[in-house]
Amino acid sequence: MFESAFALSDASRLLAGVVLLTVVTIEFGGAFLVRVASGKVPFTEFQKSFSRAGHAHAGVLVVFSLVALVLADATGLDGAWGWIARAGVPLAAILMSGGFFAAMAGKGRTEPNKAIALLYAGAASLAAGTLTLGIGLLAA
């Protein structure tokens, strides 16, 4: 019925499908934030700020992930480098947003717990994915 102007690799198509399915979880997170903002969930200011940051990072990085997948196919990278370019940003979306949420978990928490390490792992994944993708595009 419709012809595509470009075709995604199987790896990018698979990851894009999974990434798009995660939007539903971001929607549920938004509904939860409405409950937090309306005072229906007793959170500290720290927990509110980490919840907002986790939700925002998830949304932005999911959109960036979809763009990165299209760009990864333009690099011609394959093997391990191709997977780092394709999976680095989507993995960062999971780790960074999950790190914010997990680090603030617990009643009355006013500072992050040890799960903050997930946030740093996500930052490393984002750096690896974007650096590999950027270098791959420049070398293509």
JSON list of C-alpha atoms in Angstrom, two decimals:
[
{"chain": "A", "resi": 1, "resn": "MET", "atom": "CA", "xyz": [0.00, 0.00, 0.00]},
{"chain": "A", "resi": 2, "resn": "PHE", "atom": "CA", "xyz": [2.72, 2.48, 0.98]},
{"chain": "A", "resi": 3, "resn": "GLU", "atom": "CA", "xyz": [6.30, 2.40, -0.17]},
{"chain": "A", "resi": 4, "resn": "SER", "atom": "CA", "xyz": [8.97, 3.47, 2.25]},
{"chain": "A", "resi": 5, "resn": "ALA", "atom": "CA", "xyz": [11.59, 6.01, 1.23]},
{"chain": "A", "resi": 6, "resn": "PHE", "atom": "CA", "xyz": [14.06, 4.16, 3.45]},
{"chain": "A", "resi": 7, "resn": "ALA", "atom": "CA", "xyz": [14.20, 0.82, 5.17]},
{"chain": "A", "resi": 8, "resn": "LEU", "atom": "CA", "xyz": [15.33, 0.08, 8.68]},
{"chain": "A", "resi": 9, "resn": "SER", "atom": "CA", "xyz": [17.68, -2.79, 9.39]},
{"chain": "A", "resi": 10, "resn": "ASP", "atom": "CA", "xyz": [16.13, -5.70, 11.24]},
{"chain": "A", "resi": 11, "resn": "ALA", "atom": "CA", "xyz": [17.99, -4.70, 14.41]},
{"chain": "A", "resi": 12, "resn": "SER", "atom": "CA", "xyz": [16.77, -1.08, 14.27]},
{"chain": "A", "resi": 13, "resn": "ARG", "atom": "CA", "xyz": [13.22, -2.13, 13.40]},
{"chain": "A", "resi": 14, "resn": "LEU", "atom": "CA", "xyz": [13.13, -4.50, 16.38]},
{"chain": "A", "resi": 15, "resn": "LEU", "atom": "CA", "xyz": [14.53, -1.91, 18.79]},
{"chain": "A", "resi": 16, "resn": "ALA", "atom": "CA", "xyz": [12.21, 0.80, 17.45]},
{"chain": "A", "resi": 17, "resn": "GLY", "atom": "CA", "xyz": [9.21, -1.45, 18.05]},
{"chain": "A", "resi": 18, "resn": "VAL", "atom": "CA", "xyz": [10.27, -2.11, 21.62]},
{"chain": "A", "resi": 19, "resn": "VAL", "atom": "CA", "xyz": [11.01, 1.58, 22.23]},
{"chain": "A", "resi": 20, "resn": "LEU", "atom": "CA", "xyz": [7.56, 2.57, 20.94]},
{"chain": "A", "resi": 21, "resn": "LEU", "atom": "CA", "xyz": [5.93, 0.07, 23.30]},
{"chain": "A", "resi": 22, "resn": "THR", "atom": "CA", "xyz": [7.64, 1.77, 26.26]},
{"chain": "A", "resi": 23, "resn": "VAL", "atom": "CA", "xyz": [5.64, 4.94, 25.58]},
{"chain": "A", "resi": 24, "resn": "VAL", "atom": "CA", "xyz": [2.72, 3.31, 27.39]},
{"chain": "A", "resi": 25, "resn": "THR", "atom": "CA", "xyz": [4.83, 3.07, 30.56]},
{"chain": "A", "resi": 26, "resn": "ILE", "atom": "CA", "xyz": [5.75, 6.74, 30.21]},
{"chain": "A", "resi": 27, "resn": "GLU", "atom": "CA", "xyz": [2.03, 7.52, 29.98]},
{"chain": "A", "resi": 28, "resn": "PHE", "atom": "CA", "xyz": [1.38, 5.63, 33.22]},
{"chain": "A", "resi": 29, "resn": "GLY", "atom": "CA", "xyz": [4.24, 7.57, 34.78]},
{"chain": "A", "resi": 30, "resn": "GLY", "atom": "CA", "xyz": [2.59, 10.81, 33.71]},
{"chain": "A", "resi": 31, "resn": "ALA", "atom": "CA", "xyz": [-0.69, 9.74, 35.29]},
{"chain": "A", "resi": 32, "resn": "PHE", "atom": "CA", "xyz": [1.19, 8.94, 38.49]},
{"chain": "A", "resi": 33, "resn": "LEU", "atom": "CA", "xyz": [2.85, 12.38, 38.42]},
{"chain": "A", "resi": 34, "resn": "VAL", "atom": "CA", "xyz": [-0.59, 13.98, 38.24]},
{"chain": "A", "resi": 35, "resn": "ARG", "atom": "CA", "xyz": [-1.47, 12.15, 41.48]},
{"chain": "A", "resi": 36, "resn": "VAL", "atom": "CA", "xyz": [1.79, 13.34, 43.04]},
{"chain": "A", "resi": 37, "resn": "ALA", "atom": "CA", "xyz": [1.23, 16.94, 41.95]},
{"chain": "A", "resi": 38, "resn": "SER", "atom": "CA", "xyz": [-2.33, 16.93, 43.28]},
{"chain": "A", "resi": 39, "resn": "GLY", "atom": "CA", "xyz": [-1.10, 15.80, 46.70]},
{"chain": "A", "resi": 40, "resn": "LYS", "atom": "CA", "xyz": [-2.69, 12.33, 46.53]},
{"chain": "A", "resi": 41, "resn": "VAL", "atom": "CA", "xyz": [0.72, 10.69, 46.98]},
{"chain": "A", "resi": 42, "resn": "PRO", "atom": "CA", "xyz": [2.72, 11.85, 50.01]},
{"chain": "A", "resi": 43, "resn": "PHE", "atom": "CA", "xyz": [6.15, 12.62, 48.55]},
{"chain": "A", "resi": 44, "resn": "THR", "atom": "CA", "xyz": [8.97, 14.77, 49.83]},
{"chain": "A", "resi": 45, "resn": "GLU", "atom": "CA", "xyz": [10.23, 17.60, 47.64]},
{"chain": "A", "resi": 46, "resn": "PHE", "atom": "CA", "xyz": [13.24, 15.44, 46.81]},
{"chain": "A", "resi": 47, "resn": "GLN", "atom": "CA", "xyz": [10.98, 12.60, 45.66]},
{"chain": "A", "resi": 48, "resn": "LYS", "atom": "CA", "xyz": [8.87, 14.96, 43.58]},
{"chain": "A", "resi": 49, "resn": "SER", "atom": "CA", "xyz": [11.91, 16.40, 41.83]},
{"chain": "A", "resi": 50, "resn": "PHE", "atom": "CA", "xyz": [13.39, 12.96, 41.12]},
{"chain": "A", "resi": 51, "resn": "SER", "atom": "CA", "xyz": [10.02, 11.74, 39.82]},
{"chain": "A", "resi": 52, "resn": "ARG", "atom": "CA", "xyz": [9.80, 14.68, 37.43]},
{"chain": "A", "resi": 53, "resn": "ALA", "atom": "CA", "xyz": [13.41, 14.16, 36.32]},
{"chain": "A", "resi": 54, "resn": "GLY", "atom": "CA", "xyz": [12.87, 10.44, 35.74]},
{"chain": "A", "resi": 55, "resn": "HIS", "atom": "CA", "xyz": [9.74, 11.05, 33.70]},
{"chain": "A", "resi": 56, "resn": "ALA", "atom": "CA", "xyz": [11.35, 13.82, 31.63]},
{"chain": "A", "resi": 57, "resn": "HIS", "atom": "CA", "xyz": [14.46, 11.77, 30.90]},
{"chain": "A", "resi": 58, "resn": "ALA", "atom": "CA", "xyz": [12.34, 8.81, 29.81]},
{"chain": "A", "resi": 59, "resn": "GLY", "atom": "CA", "xyz": [10.33, 10.90, 27.36]},
{"chain": "A", "resi": 60, "resn": "VAL", "atom": "CA", "xyz": [13.23, 12.79, 25.85]},
{"chain": "A", "resi": 61, "resn": "LEU", "atom": "CA", "xyz": [15.49, 9.77, 25.55]},
{"chain": "A", "resi": 62, "resn": "VAL", "atom": "CA", "xyz": [12.78, 7.64, 23.95]},
{"chain": "A", "resi": 63, "resn": "VAL", "atom": "CA", "xyz": [12.35, 10.23, 21.20]},
{"chain": "A", "resi": 64, "resn": "PHE", "atom": "CA", "xyz": [16.14, 10.51, 20.84]},
{"chain": "A", "resi": 65, "resn": "SER", "atom": "CA", "xyz": [16.32, 6.70, 20.67]},
{"chain": "A", "resi": 66, "resn": "LEU", "atom": "CA", "xyz": [14.06, 6.59, 17.63]},
{"chain": "A", "resi": 67, "resn": "VAL", "atom": "CA", "xyz": [16.13, 9.23, 15.83]},
{"chain": "A", "resi": 68, "resn": "ALA", "atom": "CA", "xyz": [19.36, 7.44, 16.78]},
{"chain": "A", "resi": 69, "resn": "LEU", "atom": "CA", "xyz": [18.09, 4.16, 15.32]},
{"chain": "A", "resi": 70, "resn": "VAL", "atom": "CA", "xyz": [17.49, 5.75, 11.93]},
{"chain": "A", "resi": 71, "resn": "LEU", "atom": "CA", "xyz": [20.90, 7.44, 12.05]},
{"chain": "A", "resi": 72, "resn": "ALA", "atom": "CA", "xyz": [22.61, 4.19, 13.13]},
{"chain": "A", "resi": 73, "resn": "ASP", "atom": "CA", "xyz": [21.44, 2.55, 9.93]},
{"chain": "A", "resi": 74, "resn": "ALA", "atom": "CA", "xyz": [23.03, 5.41, 7.97]},
{"chain": "A", "resi": 75, "resn": "THR", "atom": "CA", "xyz": [26.45, 4.69, 9.50]},
{"chain": "A", "resi": 76, "resn": "GLY", "atom": "CA", "xyz": [26.95, 1.23, 8.10]},
{"chain": "A", "resi": 77, "resn": "LEU", "atom": "CA", "xyz": [28.24, 0.12, 11.52]},
{"chain": "A", "resi": 78, "resn": "ASP", "atom": "CA", "xyz": [27.75, -3.57, 12.21]},
{"chain": "A", "resi": 79, "resn": "GLY", "atom": "CA", "xyz": [28.73, -6.09, 14.84]},
{"chain": "A", "resi": 80, "resn": "ALA", "atom": "CA", "xyz": [29.42, -4.78, 18.34]},
{"chain": "A", "resi": 81, "resn": "TRP", "atom": "CA", "xyz": [29.82, -1.18, 17.16]},
{"chain": "A", "resi": 82, "resn": "GLY", "atom": "CA", "xyz": [26.47, -1.32, 15.40]},
{"chain": "A", "resi": 83, "resn": "TRP", "atom": "CA", "xyz": [24.76, -2.62, 18.54]},
{"chain": "A", "resi": 84, "resn": "ILE", "atom": "CA", "xyz": [26.39, 0.05, 20.72]},
{"chain": "A", "resi": 85, "resn": "ALA", "atom": "CA", "xyz": [25.21, 2.75, 18.28]},
{"chain": "A", "resi": 86, "resn": "ARG", "atom": "CA", "xyz": [21.69, 1.29, 18.19]},
{"chain": "A", "resi": 87, "resn": "ALA", "atom": "CA", "xyz": [21.17, 0.20, 21.80]},
{"chain": "A", "resi": 88, "resn": "GLY", "atom": "CA", "xyz": [23.16, 2.79, 23.77]},
{"chain": "A", "resi": 89, "resn": "VAL", "atom": "CA", "xyz": [20.47, 5.48, 23.78]},
{"chain": "A", "resi": 90, "resn": "PRO", "atom": "CA", "xyz": [17.46, 3.20, 24.40]},
{"chain": "A", "resi": 91, "resn": "LEU", "atom": "CA", "xyz": [19.35, 1.50, 27.22]},
{"chain": "A", "resi": 92, "resn": "ALA", "atom": "CA", "xyz": [20.17, 4.94, 28.66]},
{"chain": "A", "resi": 93, "resn": "ALA", "atom": "CA", "xyz": [16.45, 5.78, 28.65]},
{"chain": "A", "resi": 94, "resn": "ILE", "atom": "CA", "xyz": [15.74, 2.74, 30.80]},
{"chain": "A", "resi": 95, "resn": "LEU", "atom": "CA", "xyz": [18.71, 3.11, 33.13]},
{"chain": "A", "resi": 96, "resn": "MET", "atom": "CA", "xyz": [18.54, 6.86, 33.66]},
{"chain": "A", "resi": 97, "resn": "SER", "atom": "CA", "xyz": [14.81, 7.11, 34.26]},
{"chain": "A", "resi": 98, "resn": "GLY", "atom": "CA", "xyz": [14.89, 3.92, 36.31]},
{"chain": "A", "resi": 99, "resn": "GLY", "atom": "CA", "xyz": [17.78, 5.32, 38.33]},
{"chain": "A", "resi": 100, "resn": "PHE", "atom": "CA", "xyz": [15.84, 8.45, 39.21]},
{"chain": "A", "resi": 101, "resn": "PHE", "atom": "CA", "xyz": [12.79, 6.45, 40.28]},
{"chain": "A", "resi": 102, "resn": "ALA", "atom": "CA", "xyz": [14.66, 3.73, 42.16]},
{"chain": "A", "resi": 103, "resn": "ALA", "atom": "CA", "xyz": [16.94, 6.22, 43.93]},
{"chain": "A", "resi": 104, "resn": "MET", "atom": "CA", "xyz": [13.98, 8.07, 45.45]},
{"chain": "A", "resi": 105, "resn": "ALA", "atom": "CA", "xyz": [12.02, 4.97, 46.47]},
{"chain": "A", "resi": 106, "resn": "GLY", "atom": "CA", "xyz": [11.10, 4.65, 50.11]},
{"chain": "A", "resi": 107, "resn": "LYS", "atom": "CA", "xyz": [8.75, 6.50, 52.39]},
{"chain": "A", "resi": 108, "resn": "GLY", "atom": "CA", "xyz": [9.89, 10.00, 53.31]},
{"chain": "A", "resi": 109, "resn": "ARG", "atom": "CA", "xyz": [13.22, 9.79, 51.47]},
{"chain": "A", "resi": 110, "resn": "THR", "atom": "CA", "xyz": [15.13, 13.08, 51.26]},
{"chain": "A", "resi": 111, "resn": "GLU", "atom": "CA", "xyz": [18.27, 11.89, 49.49]},
{"chain": "A", "resi": 112, "resn": "PRO", "atom": "CA", "xyz": [19.10, 9.23, 46.91]},
{"chain": "A", "resi": 113, "resn": "ASN", "atom": "CA", "xyz": [19.75, 5.64, 47.91]},
{"chain": "A", "resi": 114, "resn": "LYS", "atom": "CA", "xyz": [22.37, 3.36, 46.32]},
{"chain": "A", "resi": 115, "resn": "ALA", "atom": "CA", "xyz": [20.20, 2.83, 43.24]},
{"chain": "A", "resi": 116, "resn": "ILE", "atom": "CA", "xyz": [21.54, 6.19, 42.04]},
{"chain": "A", "resi": 117, "resn": "ALA", "atom": "CA", "xyz": [24.24, 4.02, 40.43]},
{"chain": "A", "resi": 118, "resn": "LEU", "atom": "CA", "xyz": [21.69, 3.18, 37.71]},
{"chain": "A", "resi": 119, "resn": "LEU", "atom": "CA", "xyz": [21.61, 6.85, 36.74]},
{"chain": "A", "resi": 120, "resn": "TYR", "atom": "CA", "xyz": [25.37, 6.89, 36.25]},
{"chain": "A", "resi": 121, "resn": "ALA", "atom": "CA", "xyz": [25.25, 3.62, 34.30]},
{"chain": "A", "resi": 122, "resn": "GLY", "atom": "CA", "xyz": [22.63, 5.23, 32.06]},
{"chain": "A", "resi": 123, "resn": "ALA", "atom": "CA", "xyz": [24.83, 8.28, 31.53]},
{"chain": "A", "resi": 124, "resn": "ALA", "atom": "CA", "xyz": [27.68, 5.98, 30.48]},
{"chain": "A", "resi": 125, "resn": "SER", "atom": "CA", "xyz": [25.36, 4.14, 28.08]},
{"chain": "A", "resi": 126, "resn": "LEU", "atom": "CA", "xyz": [24.18, 7.44, 26.60]},
{"chain": "A", "resi": 127, "resn": "ALA", "atom": "CA", "xyz": [27.77, 8.59, 26.13]},
{"chain": "A", "resi": 128, "resn": "ALA", "atom": "CA", "xyz": [28.83, 5.29, 24.53]},
{"chain": "A", "resi": 129, "resn": "GLY", "atom": "CA", "xyz": [25.84, 5.22, 22.20]},
{"chain": "A", "resi": 130, "resn": "THR", "atom": "CA", "xyz": [26.07, 8.84, 21.07]},
{"chain": "A", "resi": 131, "resn": "LEU", "atom": "CA", "xyz": [29.85, 8.82, 20.67]},
{"chain": "A", "resi": 132, "resn": "THR", "atom": "CA", "xyz": [29.75, 5.61, 18.63]},
{"chain": "A", "resi": 133, "resn": "LEU", "atom": "CA", "xyz": [26.88, 6.94, 16.54]},
{"chain": "A", "resi": 134, "resn": "GLY", "atom": "CA", "xyz": [28.53, 10.33, 15.99]},
{"chain": "A", "resi": 135, "resn": "ILE", "atom": "CA", "xyz": [31.87, 8.84, 15.02]},
{"chain": "A", "resi": 136, "resn": "GLY", "atom": "CA", "xyz": [30.13, 6.29, 12.81]},
{"chain": "A", "resi": 137, "resn": "LEU", "atom": "CA", "xyz": [28.28, 9.06, 10.98]},
{"chain": "A", "resi": 138, "resn": "LEU", "atom": "CA", "xyz": [31.45, 11.10, 10.51]},
{"chain": "A", "resi": 139, "resn": "ALA", "atom": "CA", "xyz": [33.32, 8.06, 9.18]},
{"chain": "A", "resi": 140, "resn": "ALA", "atom": "CA", "xyz": [30.50, 6.90, 6.86]}
]
